[in-house]
């Protein structure tokens, strides 16, 4: 009983801290510049008059740009999330089910090598990507950006999927093998469905990572393949920040990712292996 | 994968032995270890390394604790649990640019921000969120925590789904309290996932730059400048690509060292439970 109360109190506090900034973004999208920079204003119609100026900009002047940026973002983020999760699942499965040996390299070292790919600061490698992509004519293409983001996400998806497969009981796979299932059959019919929560984590992580990545999008795209973060950054100019437009665009940018979250959340359920081992 | 990972690495390493500069038109020349010698007397680099360590250590510890608590709270079958899970994930989906500007700059603003305004309404003194060197570090950590606790929650929620129910039911039958079950059954089983979550978050936190550039610009003074921000300033603003690459390599060495050590320690903890 006491535990329940503590849990509730914690969730309420966490909810306030989580949602207040989101509420702030929401109301900022309806404010005039004056309502923003003079004094904080909290409630529409009470201490400020809401205006649709930011949203009008989004749906008229900027409409073509917004649609193109969101399309690009969806293709690049969706593509890299799916590819990185598939490759991550393959590598993660291999790392939990087989022992590799190459010179002094063991599974642990291979896993560390994967994650070590994320250790160099991005500012240090973006120039190398620029040169490489120019040579391969991948600059300002959706394919190029998808390749880059897939490469960045793989180290993490490998680790997430490795943990997910490690939690799938070996006995289940073995008994399926005894019953005559092929290796591919075991992977697709037993291991992967049981590791579905891991797929959710991996997909969401890779998607969100690509969805909001800024530096590489800035360096590797100019016009055709530009993504939403670049459009967001364009609202911040040396003459001042268009707060209402920035907020409206931020919320618009949040919607597709939130929809993906809602779609994937249903798979975040305990896998039903209880009793299957008897 | 190999091309994506090896080429940038070799390219940057090559840079460190040259005098490549974006702005000054000097003939390309190999300078040997000149850049590396400069590293050791660079006090600014040392200060940014310490700042980065504070952001990583402080931020990741808080984010892990909160993420773990949220994941456990949202895995007990409370009413509205599915909706709450998605809602609590939202911060990590907000673009970091918007997080930096709207939350870092506006919500924490000392002039027109709601936090100081509300503190004032409660009769509390205003906080110098960005102008005090000591507080500014915490502002960065707070903003980073707001954005990235959901990722910790997500990864731990994934791990919670794979924990078998039988040991918990058995312990409950034996009269163990919920806390004992968490402490002795759930937490040890979550260790592998925890290691992954902490490592993923720490590796990103080591490269922290966006929030800093937007919210404090590295200031006051150098109080919130991270190594990555320093590398960026040296490389992109002063144009000294060769020295920037050397400083980036220092960070790489530190990160590899810390990761090895952290993995070793965490595996030892894990081994204690097996």
Short mmCIF file of C-alpha atoms in Angstrom, two decimals:
data_model
loop_
_atom_site.label_atom_id
_atom_site.label_comp_id
_atom_site.label_asym_id
_atom_site.label_seq_id
_atom_site.Cartn_x
_atom_site.Cartn_y
_atom_site.Cartn_z
CA UNK A 1 0.00 0.00 0.00
CA UNK A 2 2.76 2.39 0.96
CA UNK A 3 4.63 1.38 -2.19
CA UNK A 4 1.60 2.29 -4.31
CA UNK A 5 1.40 5.76 -2.83
CA UNK A 6 5.12 6.36 -3.41
CA UNK A 7 4.82 5.12 -7.00
CA UNK A 8 1.87 7.43 -7.68
CA UNK A 9 3.58 10.43 -6.10
CA UNK A 10 6.74 9.76 -8.11
CA UNK A 11 4.79 9.46 -11.37
CA UNK A 12 2.91 12.70 -10.71
CA UNK A 13 6.15 14.57 -10.00
CA UNK A 14 7.83 13.05 -13.07
CA UNK A 15 4.80 13.92 -15.17
CA UNK A 16 4.96 17.57 -14.11
CA UNK A 17 8.67 17.86 -14.92
CA UNK A 18 8.20 16.02 -18.22
CA UNK A 19 5.10 17.82 -19.45
CA UNK A 20 5.68 21.38 -18.30
CA UNK A 21 8.36 22.01 -20.98
CA UNK A 22 6.15 20.33 -23.60
CA UNK A 23 3.26 22.56 -22.53
CA UNK A 24 5.62 25.51 -22.83
CA UNK A 25 6.46 24.59 -26.42
CA UNK A 26 2.74 24.25 -27.15
CA UNK A 27 1.74 27.66 -25.79
CA UNK A 28 4.82 29.33 -27.29
CA UNK A 29 3.59 28.30 -30.73
CA UNK A 30 0.52 30.51 -30.12
CA UNK A 31 2.32 33.54 -28.71
CA UNK A 32 3.42 36.80 -30.24
CA UNK A 33 7.05 37.82 -29.91
CA UNK A 34 6.02 40.37 -27.28
CA UNK A 35 4.30 37.76 -25.08
CA UNK A 36 7.52 35.74 -25.11
CA UNK A 37 10.40 38.05 -24.37
CA UNK A 38 8.94 40.50 -21.87
CA UNK A 39 7.49 38.35 -19.10
CA UNK A 40 6.60 34.68 -18.88
CA UNK A 41 2.93 34.13 -19.74
CA UNK A 42 1.20 30.90 -18.83
CA UNK A 43 -2.42 30.67 -19.93
CA UNK A 44 -3.95 31.56 -23.29
CA UNK A 45 -6.74 34.16 -23.08
CA UNK A 46 -5.84 34.76 -19.44
CA UNK A 47 -2.46 36.44 -19.60
CA UNK A 48 -1.85 36.45 -23.35
CA UNK A 49 -3.96 36.50 -26.51
CA UNK A 50 -3.18 33.41 -28.60
CA UNK A 51 -2.32 34.01 -32.24
CA UNK A 52 -2.15 31.53 -35.09
CA UNK A 53 0.72 33.38 -36.79
CA UNK A 54 3.31 30.58 -36.29
CA UNK A 55 0.96 27.90 -37.56
CA UNK A 56 -0.14 30.10 -40.47
CA UNK A 57 3.51 30.39 -41.53
CA UNK A 58 3.89 26.60 -41.24
CA UNK A 59 0.84 25.84 -43.38
CA UNK A 60 1.29 28.52 -46.04
CA UNK A 61 4.69 30.09 -46.76
CA UNK A 62 6.72 27.19 -45.46
CA UNK A 63 4.35 24.43 -46.53
CA UNK A 64 6.38 23.06 -49.45
CA UNK A 65 9.59 23.13 -47.40
CA UNK A 66 7.94 21.44 -44.43
CA UNK A 67 6.45 18.67 -46.54
CA UNK A 68 9.76 18.02 -48.31
CA UNK A 69 11.72 18.03 -45.06
CA UNK A 70 9.29 15.67 -43.33
CA UNK A 71 9.26 13.32 -46.33
CA UNK A 72 13.06 13.24 -46.36
CA UNK A 73 13.20 12.74 -42.60
CA UNK A 74 10.68 9.88 -42.78
CA UNK A 75 12.55 8.09 -45.57
CA UNK A 76 15.99 8.55 -44.05
CA UNK A 77 14.98 7.79 -40.44
CA UNK A 78 12.62 4.94 -41.30
CA UNK A 79 15.12 3.40 -43.71
CA UNK A 80 18.07 3.58 -41.36
CA UNK A 81 16.00 2.36 -38.37
CA UNK A 82 14.81 -0.73 -40.27
CA UNK A 83 18.20 -1.57 -41.79
CA UNK A 84 20.14 -0.93 -38.57
CA UNK A 85 17.70 -3.05 -36.56
CA UNK A 86 17.87 -5.94 -39.04
CA UNK A 87 21.66 -5.90 -39.13
CA UNK A 88 21.74 -5.38 -35.36
CA UNK A 89 19.48 -8.39 -34.87
CA UNK A 90 21.66 -10.55 -37.10
CA UNK A 91 24.89 -9.50 -35.36
CA UNK A 92 23.32 -9.58 -31.90
CA UNK A 93 21.98 -13.08 -32.47
CA UNK A 94 25.36 -14.27 -33.70
CA UNK A 95 27.13 -12.76 -30.70
CA UNK A 96 24.86 -14.55 -28.20
CA UNK A 97 24.56 -17.94 -29.91
CA UNK A 98 28.00 -18.64 -31.36
CA UNK A 99 31.53 -18.29 -30.08
CA UNK A 100 33.76 -16.43 -32.51
CA UNK A 101 37.50 -16.56 -32.49
CA UNK A 102 39.86 -14.55 -34.63
CA UNK A 103 43.38 -14.25 -33.29
CA UNK A 104 42.88 -12.86 -29.79
CA UNK A 105 39.39 -11.55 -30.62
CA UNK A 106 36.43 -13.04 -28.73
CA UNK A 107 32.74 -12.14 -28.78
CA UNK A 108 33.24 -9.52 -26.06
CA UNK A 109 35.95 -7.82 -28.10
CA UNK A 110 33.79 -7.79 -31.22
CA UNK A 111 30.95 -6.22 -29.25
CA UNK A 112 33.35 -3.62 -27.87
CA UNK A 113 34.66 -2.89 -31.35
CA UNK A 114 31.11 -2.22 -32.50
CA UNK A 115 30.40 0.25 -29.71
CA UNK A 116 33.83 1.88 -30.04
CA UNK A 117 32.66 3.21 -33.41
CA UNK A 118 30.66 5.79 -31.52
CA UNK A 119 33.54 7.17 -29.51
CA UNK A 120 35.10 9.72 -31.85
CA UNK A 121 33.41 13.14 -31.69
CA UNK A 122 31.22 13.70 -34.77
CA UNK A 123 32.94 17.00 -35.54
CA UNK A 124 36.13 15.02 -36.05
CA UNK A 125 34.70 12.64 -38.62
CA UNK A 126 32.20 14.75 -40.53
CA UNK A 127 34.92 16.10 -42.82
CA UNK A 128 35.98 12.59 -43.76
CA UNK A 129 32.36 11.78 -44.61
CA UNK A 130 32.12 14.90 -46.74
CA UNK A 131 35.14 13.86 -48.80
CA UNK A 132 34.02 10.25 -49.05
CA UNK A 133 30.45 11.14 -50.07
CA UNK A 134 31.59 13.67 -52.66
CA UNK A 135 33.72 10.99 -54.24
CA UNK A 136 30.79 8.55 -54.29
CA UNK A 137 28.25 11.18 -55.47
CA UNK A 138 26.20 10.58 -52.33
CA UNK A 139 26.09 14.22 -51.22
CA UNK A 140 22.59 15.65 -50.84
CA UNK A 141 20.87 12.30 -51.43
CA UNK A 142 18.48 10.37 -49.22
CA UNK A 143 20.53 7.22 -49.84
CA UNK A 144 23.71 8.87 -48.61
CA UNK A 145 22.17 10.16 -45.39
CA UNK A 146 20.46 6.79 -44.80
CA UNK A 147 23.83 5.01 -45.13
CA UNK A 148 25.48 7.42 -42.69
CA UNK A 149 22.69 7.10 -40.08
CA UNK A 150 22.55 3.32 -40.45
CA UNK A 151 26.28 3.22 -39.75
CA UNK A 152 25.88 5.38 -36.65
CA UNK A 153 22.96 3.37 -35.27
CA UNK A 154 24.36 -0.14 -35.82
CA UNK A 155 26.74 -0.13 -32.82
CA UNK A 156 23.78 0.55 -30.53
CA UNK A 157 21.28 -1.75 -32.21
CA UNK A 158 23.82 -4.59 -31.99
CA UNK A 159 24.09 -4.12 -28.22
CA UNK A 160 20.35 -3.74 -27.69
CA UNK A 161 19.58 -6.85 -29.75
CA UNK A 162 22.39 -8.82 -28.11
CA UNK A 163 20.80 -8.21 -24.70
CA UNK A 164 17.36 -9.08 -26.06
CA UNK A 165 18.52 -12.41 -27.49
CA UNK A 166 20.48 -13.22 -24.36
CA UNK A 167 17.16 -13.19 -22.47
CA UNK A 168 15.57 -15.78 -24.80
CA UNK A 169 15.97 -19.19 -23.14
CA UNK A 170 18.28 -21.49 -25.10
CA UNK A 171 16.15 -24.51 -24.15
CA UNK A 172 13.29 -23.22 -26.31
CA UNK A 173 15.51 -23.07 -29.37
CA UNK A 174 16.98 -26.47 -28.65
CA UNK A 175 13.62 -28.17 -28.26
CA UNK A 176 12.49 -26.56 -31.54
CA UNK A 177 15.65 -27.96 -33.12
CA UNK A 178 14.84 -31.42 -31.77
CA UNK A 179 11.36 -31.08 -33.27
CA UNK A 180 12.99 -30.59 -36.67
CA UNK A 181 12.93 -26.79 -37.13
CA UNK A 182 15.66 -25.37 -39.36
CA UNK A 183 18.14 -22.75 -38.09
CA UNK A 184 16.29 -20.03 -40.01
CA UNK A 185 12.98 -21.38 -38.72
CA UNK A 186 14.20 -21.19 -35.13
CA UNK A 187 15.43 -17.62 -35.62
CA UNK A 188 12.31 -16.25 -37.30
CA UNK A 189 9.64 -18.30 -35.51
CA UNK A 190 11.04 -18.47 -31.99
CA UNK A 191 13.97 -16.19 -31.17
CA UNK A 192 12.91 -13.04 -33.02
CA UNK A 193 9.28 -13.01 -31.77
CA UNK A 194 10.54 -13.48 -28.20
CA UNK A 195 13.06 -10.67 -28.68
CA UNK A 196 10.35 -8.31 -29.99
CA UNK A 197 10.70 -5.83 -27.10
CA UNK A 198 14.35 -5.48 -28.13
CA UNK A 199 13.29 -4.78 -31.72
CA UNK A 200 11.01 -2.03 -30.38
CA UNK A 201 13.82 -0.46 -28.37
CA UNK A 202 16.26 -0.71 -31.25
CA UNK A 203 13.84 0.70 -33.85
CA UNK A 204 12.73 3.60 -31.66
CA UNK A 205 16.29 4.46 -30.73
CA UNK A 206 17.61 4.36 -34.31
CA UNK A 207 14.59 6.26 -35.63
CA UNK A 208 14.76 9.05 -33.07
CA UNK A 209 18.51 9.32 -33.49
CA UNK A 210 18.21 9.89 -37.24
CA UNK A 211 15.04 11.95 -36.89
CA UNK A 212 16.79 14.64 -34.86
CA UNK A 213 20.38 14.44 -36.11
CA UNK A 214 21.66 17.85 -37.12
CA UNK A 215 25.40 18.06 -37.79
CA UNK A 216 25.68 15.43 -40.54
CA UNK A 217 22.45 16.56 -42.18
CA UNK A 218 23.92 20.06 -42.26
CA UNK A 219 27.19 18.96 -43.84
CA UNK A 220 25.96 16.23 -46.20
CA UNK A 221 22.76 17.77 -47.63
CA UNK A 222 22.03 21.19 -49.14
CA UNK A 223 18.70 21.25 -50.90
CA UNK A 224 17.10 18.05 -52.12
CA UNK A 225 17.65 15.79 -49.13
CA UNK A 226 17.45 18.30 -46.27
CA UNK A 227 15.70 17.07 -43.12
CA UNK A 228 13.50 18.73 -40.48
CA UNK A 229 16.31 19.67 -38.03
CA UNK A 230 17.79 21.92 -40.72
CA UNK A 231 14.45 23.64 -41.18
CA UNK A 232 14.19 24.05 -37.41
CA UNK A 233 17.62 25.62 -37.28
CA UNK A 234 16.65 28.02 -40.06
CA UNK A 235 14.11 29.61 -37.67
CA UNK A 236 17.01 30.83 -35.57
CA UNK A 237 18.56 33.71 -37.43
CA UNK A 238 21.14 36.33 -36.62
CA UNK A 239 18.27 38.85 -36.54
CA UNK A 240 16.46 36.90 -33.84
CA UNK A 241 14.57 33.71 -33.21
CA UNK A 242 11.10 33.10 -34.63
CA UNK A 243 9.87 31.47 -31.43
CA UNK A 244 6.31 30.81 -32.60
CA UNK A 245 7.44 29.20 -35.87
CA UNK A 246 10.15 27.22 -34.09
CA UNK A 247 7.59 25.85 -31.59
CA UNK A 248 4.96 25.04 -34.21
CA UNK A 249 7.54 23.20 -36.30
CA UNK A 250 8.87 21.37 -33.23
CA UNK A 251 5.39 20.04 -32.44
CA UNK A 252 4.81 19.06 -36.06
CA UNK A 253 8.16 17.26 -35.99
CA UNK A 254 7.14 15.45 -32.81
CA UNK A 255 3.95 13.94 -34.27
CA UNK A 256 5.41 11.26 -36.61
CA UNK A 257 7.84 10.08 -33.92
CA UNK A 258 5.02 9.93 -31.37
CA UNK A 259 2.87 7.92 -33.78
CA UNK A 260 5.73 5.45 -34.22
CA UNK A 261 5.98 5.23 -30.43
CA UNK A 262 2.26 4.46 -30.14
CA UNK A 263 2.51 1.85 -32.90
CA UNK A 264 5.50 0.09 -31.32
CA UNK A 265 4.46 0.32 -27.66
CA UNK A 266 2.03 -2.60 -28.04
CA UNK A 267 4.99 -4.95 -28.49
CA UNK A 268 6.53 -3.92 -25.20
CA UNK A 269 4.91 -6.82 -23.36
CA UNK A 270 6.43 -9.61 -21.35
CA UNK A 271 7.19 -12.53 -23.62
CA UNK A 272 5.03 -15.52 -22.77
CA UNK A 273 7.60 -18.18 -22.11
CA UNK A 274 6.21 -19.16 -18.72
CA UNK A 275 5.27 -22.81 -18.70
CA UNK A 276 6.71 -23.41 -22.15
CA UNK A 277 9.84 -24.95 -20.69
CA UNK A 278 8.12 -27.84 -18.96
CA UNK B 1 30.77 -0.56 -42.14
CA UNK B 2 34.51 -0.88 -42.32
CA UNK B 3 34.77 2.00 -44.80
CA UNK B 4 32.47 4.13 -42.64
CA UNK B 5 34.55 3.49 -39.55
CA UNK B 6 38.16 3.15 -40.63
CA UNK B 7 38.44 5.96 -43.15
CA UNK B 8 37.40 8.79 -40.80
CA UNK B 9 39.65 7.39 -38.12
CA UNK B 10 42.75 7.23 -40.33
CA UNK B 11 41.93 10.53 -41.98
CA UNK B 12 41.69 12.33 -38.62
CA UNK B 13 44.85 10.66 -37.35
CA UNK B 14 46.67 11.84 -40.47
CA UNK B 15 45.44 15.39 -39.85
CA UNK B 16 47.05 15.49 -36.42
CA UNK B 17 50.53 15.36 -37.97
CA UNK B 18 49.92 18.29 -40.31
CA UNK B 19 49.32 22.02 -40.15
CA UNK B 20 46.01 22.02 -42.08
CA UNK B 21 44.11 25.24 -41.40
CA UNK B 22 40.76 26.29 -42.83
CA UNK B 23 41.45 30.01 -42.92
CA UNK B 24 45.17 30.60 -43.15
CA UNK B 25 46.58 29.72 -46.55
CA UNK B 26 49.79 28.05 -45.52
CA UNK B 27 51.50 25.35 -47.59
CA UNK B 28 50.59 21.88 -46.36
CA UNK B 29 53.41 20.59 -44.24
CA UNK B 30 53.95 17.65 -41.95
CA UNK B 31 54.79 18.92 -38.50
CA UNK B 32 55.40 15.60 -36.79
CA UNK B 33 54.39 15.62 -33.17
CA UNK B 34 54.04 19.39 -32.83
CA UNK B 35 50.25 19.25 -32.25
CA UNK B 36 50.63 16.48 -29.74
CA UNK B 37 53.23 18.42 -27.79
CA UNK B 38 50.81 21.35 -27.60
CA UNK B 39 48.15 19.07 -26.07
CA UNK B 40 50.08 18.55 -22.88
CA UNK B 41 50.40 22.22 -22.03
CA UNK B 42 46.80 23.05 -23.02
CA UNK B 43 44.98 24.09 -19.85
CA UNK B 44 41.77 24.88 -21.71
CA UNK B 45 41.61 21.29 -22.92
CA UNK B 46 42.10 20.03 -19.38
CA UNK B 47 39.29 22.25 -18.09
CA UNK B 48 36.91 21.06 -20.82
CA UNK B 49 37.84 17.44 -20.01
CA UNK B 50 36.87 18.01 -16.37
CA UNK B 51 33.57 19.64 -17.44
CA UNK B 52 32.82 16.72 -19.74
CA UNK B 53 33.49 14.28 -16.92
CA UNK B 54 30.97 16.14 -14.72
CA UNK B 55 28.33 16.10 -17.47
CA UNK B 56 28.84 12.40 -18.14
CA UNK B 57 29.17 11.23 -14.54
CA UNK B 58 26.43 13.42 -13.08
CA UNK B 59 24.01 13.31 -15.99
CA UNK B 60 24.17 9.59 -16.71
CA UNK B 61 23.87 8.63 -13.03
CA UNK B 62 20.74 10.76 -12.59
CA UNK B 63 19.25 9.62 -15.88
CA UNK B 64 19.82 5.96 -15.07
CA UNK B 65 18.26 6.23 -11.61
CA UNK B 66 15.21 8.10 -12.86
CA UNK B 67 14.86 5.91 -15.94
CA UNK B 68 15.01 2.76 -13.83
CA UNK B 69 12.40 4.11 -11.42
CA UNK B 70 10.10 5.15 -14.27
CA UNK B 71 10.47 1.84 -16.09
CA UNK B 72 9.66 -0.17 -12.95
CA UNK B 73 6.73 2.12 -12.08
CA UNK B 74 5.32 1.76 -15.60
CA UNK B 75 5.64 -2.02 -15.65
CA UNK B 76 3.25 -2.88 -12.84
CA UNK B 77 0.02 -2.81 -14.82
CA UNK B 78 -1.25 0.52 -13.46
CA UNK B 79 -4.31 1.93 -15.17
CA UNK B 80 -3.35 4.04 -18.19
CA UNK B 81 0.09 2.44 -18.25
CA UNK B 82 0.31 2.13 -22.03
CA UNK B 83 -0.58 5.79 -22.59
CA UNK B 84 1.85 6.91 -19.88
CA UNK B 85 4.70 4.92 -21.43
CA UNK B 86 4.29 6.75 -24.74
CA UNK B 87 3.84 10.14 -23.06
CA UNK B 88 6.95 9.71 -20.94
CA UNK B 89 8.92 8.82 -24.10
CA UNK B 90 8.10 12.15 -25.76
CA UNK B 91 11.06 14.25 -24.53
CA UNK B 92 13.61 12.11 -26.36
CA UNK B 93 11.67 12.67 -29.59
CA UNK B 94 11.82 16.46 -29.37
CA UNK B 95 14.51 17.89 -31.60
CA UNK B 96 17.61 18.81 -29.53
CA UNK B 97 17.67 22.18 -31.28
CA UNK B 98 14.20 22.92 -29.92
CA UNK B 99 15.14 21.52 -26.51
CA UNK B 100 18.14 23.83 -26.39
CA UNK B 101 16.28 26.93 -27.48
CA UNK B 102 12.78 26.61 -26.08
CA UNK B 103 13.63 24.78 -22.87
CA UNK B 104 17.25 25.69 -22.22
CA UNK B 105 16.95 29.31 -23.27
CA UNK B 106 13.34 30.18 -22.50
CA UNK B 107 12.21 28.01 -19.60
CA UNK B 108 15.52 28.51 -17.78
CA UNK B 109 15.88 32.13 -18.87
CA UNK B 110 16.84 34.41 -16.01
CA UNK B 111 14.97 37.34 -17.52
CA UNK B 112 11.73 35.97 -18.98
CA UNK B 113 11.73 32.29 -17.96
CA UNK B 114 8.85 30.69 -16.06
CA UNK B 115 11.05 28.84 -13.54
CA UNK B 116 12.52 31.92 -11.92
CA UNK B 117 9.12 33.58 -12.20
CA UNK B 118 7.46 30.71 -10.31
CA UNK B 119 10.27 30.61 -7.74
CA UNK B 120 9.63 34.31 -7.20
CA UNK B 121 5.91 33.69 -6.76
CA UNK B 122 6.77 31.17 -4.04
CA UNK B 123 8.96 33.75 -2.35
CA UNK B 124 12.20 32.01 -3.33
CA UNK B 125 15.23 33.82 -4.74
CA UNK B 126 15.91 33.68 -8.49
CA UNK B 127 18.56 31.22 -9.61
CA UNK B 128 21.40 32.27 -11.92
CA UNK B 129 20.80 29.36 -14.29
CA UNK B 130 23.31 30.42 -16.92
CA UNK B 131 25.37 33.23 -15.41
CA UNK B 132 26.79 31.37 -12.43
CA UNK B 133 29.61 28.99 -13.40
CA UNK B 134 28.60 26.39 -10.80
CA UNK B 135 24.86 26.49 -11.52
CA UNK B 136 25.29 26.60 -15.30
CA UNK B 137 26.86 23.12 -15.23
CA UNK B 138 23.72 21.86 -13.51
CA UNK B 139 21.47 23.62 -15.98
CA UNK B 140 23.19 21.68 -18.77
CA UNK B 141 22.79 18.43 -16.83
CA UNK B 142 19.11 19.18 -16.11
CA UNK B 143 18.29 19.89 -19.74
CA UNK B 144 20.22 16.79 -20.85
CA UNK B 145 18.39 14.74 -18.22
CA UNK B 146 14.99 16.01 -19.34
CA UNK B 147 15.71 14.92 -22.88
CA UNK B 148 17.43 11.58 -22.29
CA UNK B 149 15.88 9.96 -19.21
CA UNK B 150 13.18 8.54 -21.56
CA UNK B 151 15.84 6.61 -23.48
CA UNK B 152 17.01 4.97 -20.25
CA UNK B 153 13.38 4.18 -19.41
CA UNK B 154 12.82 2.66 -22.85
CA UNK B 155 15.89 0.40 -22.73
CA UNK B 156 15.12 -0.76 -19.18
CA UNK B 157 11.46 -1.37 -20.07
CA UNK B 158 12.71 -3.59 -22.91
CA UNK B 159 14.89 -5.48 -20.42
CA UNK B 160 12.02 -5.86 -17.92
CA UNK B 161 9.92 -7.67 -20.54
CA UNK B 162 12.49 -10.45 -20.83
CA UNK B 163 12.67 -11.26 -17.12
CA UNK B 164 11.00 -14.59 -16.31
CA UNK B 165 8.09 -14.37 -13.88
CA UNK B 166 8.63 -17.61 -12.00
CA UNK B 167 11.40 -16.54 -9.57
CA UNK B 168 9.38 -13.47 -8.61
CA UNK B 169 6.24 -15.47 -7.98
CA UNK B 170 8.20 -17.99 -5.94
CA UNK B 171 9.75 -15.22 -3.84
CA UNK B 172 6.34 -13.62 -3.33
CA UNK B 173 4.98 -16.96 -2.11
CA UNK B 174 7.91 -17.14 0.31
CA UNK B 175 6.86 -13.77 1.72
CA UNK B 176 9.55 -11.52 0.23
CA UNK B 177 8.74 -7.81 0.14
CA UNK B 178 8.47 -5.96 -3.17
CA UNK B 179 11.71 -4.14 -2.37
CA UNK B 180 13.52 -7.41 -1.65
CA UNK B 181 12.24 -8.87 -4.93
CA UNK B 182 13.47 -5.82 -6.80
CA UNK B 183 16.82 -5.72 -5.01
CA UNK B 184 17.67 -9.43 -5.24
CA UNK B 185 15.87 -10.67 -8.36
CA UNK B 186 14.87 -7.90 -10.76
CA UNK B 187 17.91 -5.62 -10.42
CA UNK B 188 20.53 -8.36 -10.94
CA UNK B 189 18.63 -9.64 -13.99
CA UNK B 190 18.58 -6.10 -15.37
CA UNK B 191 22.35 -5.68 -15.11
CA UNK B 192 23.23 -6.59 -18.74
CA UNK B 193 20.58 -4.19 -20.07
CA UNK B 194 21.71 -1.55 -17.57
CA UNK B 195 25.29 -1.84 -18.80
CA UNK B 196 24.16 -1.32 -22.38
CA UNK B 197 21.89 1.60 -21.48
CA UNK B 198 24.56 3.34 -19.42
CA UNK B 199 27.24 2.78 -22.05
CA UNK B 200 25.03 4.07 -24.89
CA UNK B 201 24.07 7.16 -22.93
CA UNK B 202 27.61 7.82 -21.68
CA UNK B 203 29.10 7.58 -25.17
CA UNK B 204 26.64 10.20 -26.41
CA UNK B 205 27.10 12.37 -23.32
CA UNK B 206 30.88 12.41 -23.84
CA UNK B 207 30.19 14.15 -27.15
CA UNK B 208 27.75 16.68 -25.68
CA UNK B 209 27.78 19.92 -27.66
CA UNK B 210 24.35 20.99 -29.02
CA UNK B 211 22.74 21.90 -25.71
CA UNK B 212 25.86 23.69 -24.56
CA UNK B 213 26.23 25.80 -27.69
CA UNK B 214 22.61 26.90 -27.50
CA UNK B 215 22.05 27.35 -23.78
CA UNK B 216 25.32 28.74 -22.42
CA UNK B 217 27.67 28.96 -25.39
CA UNK B 218 30.24 27.22 -23.18
CA UNK B 219 30.23 30.06 -20.66
CA UNK B 220 30.39 31.76 -18.31
CA UNK B 221 34.09 31.74 -19.16
CA UNK B 222 34.78 28.13 -19.97
CA UNK B 223 32.58 26.75 -17.16
CA UNK B 224 30.30 24.64 -19.37
CA UNK B 225 32.49 24.03 -22.42
CA UNK B 226 32.80 20.34 -23.27
CA UNK B 227 35.71 18.81 -25.15
CA UNK B 228 33.57 18.44 -28.25
CA UNK B 229 32.59 22.11 -28.06
CA UNK B 230 36.28 22.96 -27.68
CA UNK B 231 37.18 20.79 -30.69
CA UNK B 232 34.44 22.53 -32.65
CA UNK B 233 35.65 25.98 -31.67
CA UNK B 234 39.27 25.23 -32.50
CA UNK B 235 38.40 23.47 -35.76
CA UNK B 236 35.46 25.34 -37.22
CA UNK B 237 35.86 28.80 -35.68
CA UNK B 238 39.65 29.18 -35.55
CA UNK B 239 40.11 26.86 -38.52
CA UNK B 240 42.90 24.89 -36.89
CA UNK B 241 41.73 21.49 -38.14
CA UNK B 242 44.98 19.75 -37.33
CA UNK B 243 44.96 20.68 -33.67
CA UNK B 244 41.21 20.05 -33.42
CA UNK B 245 41.77 16.51 -34.67
CA UNK B 246 44.48 16.01 -32.05
CA UNK B 247 42.17 17.20 -29.26
CA UNK B 248 39.44 14.89 -30.63
CA UNK B 249 41.88 12.02 -30.40
CA UNK B 250 42.60 12.85 -26.76
CA UNK B 251 38.86 12.57 -26.09
CA UNK B 252 38.79 9.26 -27.98
CA UNK B 253 41.59 7.86 -25.79
CA UNK B 254 39.83 9.02 -22.63
CA UNK B 255 36.52 7.51 -23.75
CA UNK B 256 38.10 4.18 -24.68
CA UNK B 257 39.92 4.08 -21.34
CA UNK B 258 36.81 4.97 -19.34
CA UNK B 259 34.63 2.52 -21.31
CA UNK B 260 37.09 -0.34 -20.70
CA UNK B 261 37.25 0.48 -17.01
CA UNK B 262 33.48 0.92 -16.67
CA UNK B 263 32.76 -2.34 -18.51
CA UNK B 264 35.29 -4.15 -16.34
CA UNK B 265 33.77 -2.82 -13.11
CA UNK B 266 30.20 -3.51 -14.25
CA UNK B 267 31.08 -7.06 -15.30
CA UNK B 268 32.63 -7.63 -11.85
CA UNK B 269 29.40 -6.46 -10.23
CA UNK B 270 27.47 -8.74 -12.56
CA UNK B 271 29.73 -11.70 -11.74
CA UNK B 272 28.96 -11.25 -8.04
CA UNK B 273 25.34 -12.10 -8.74
CA UNK B 274 25.99 -15.15 -10.90
#
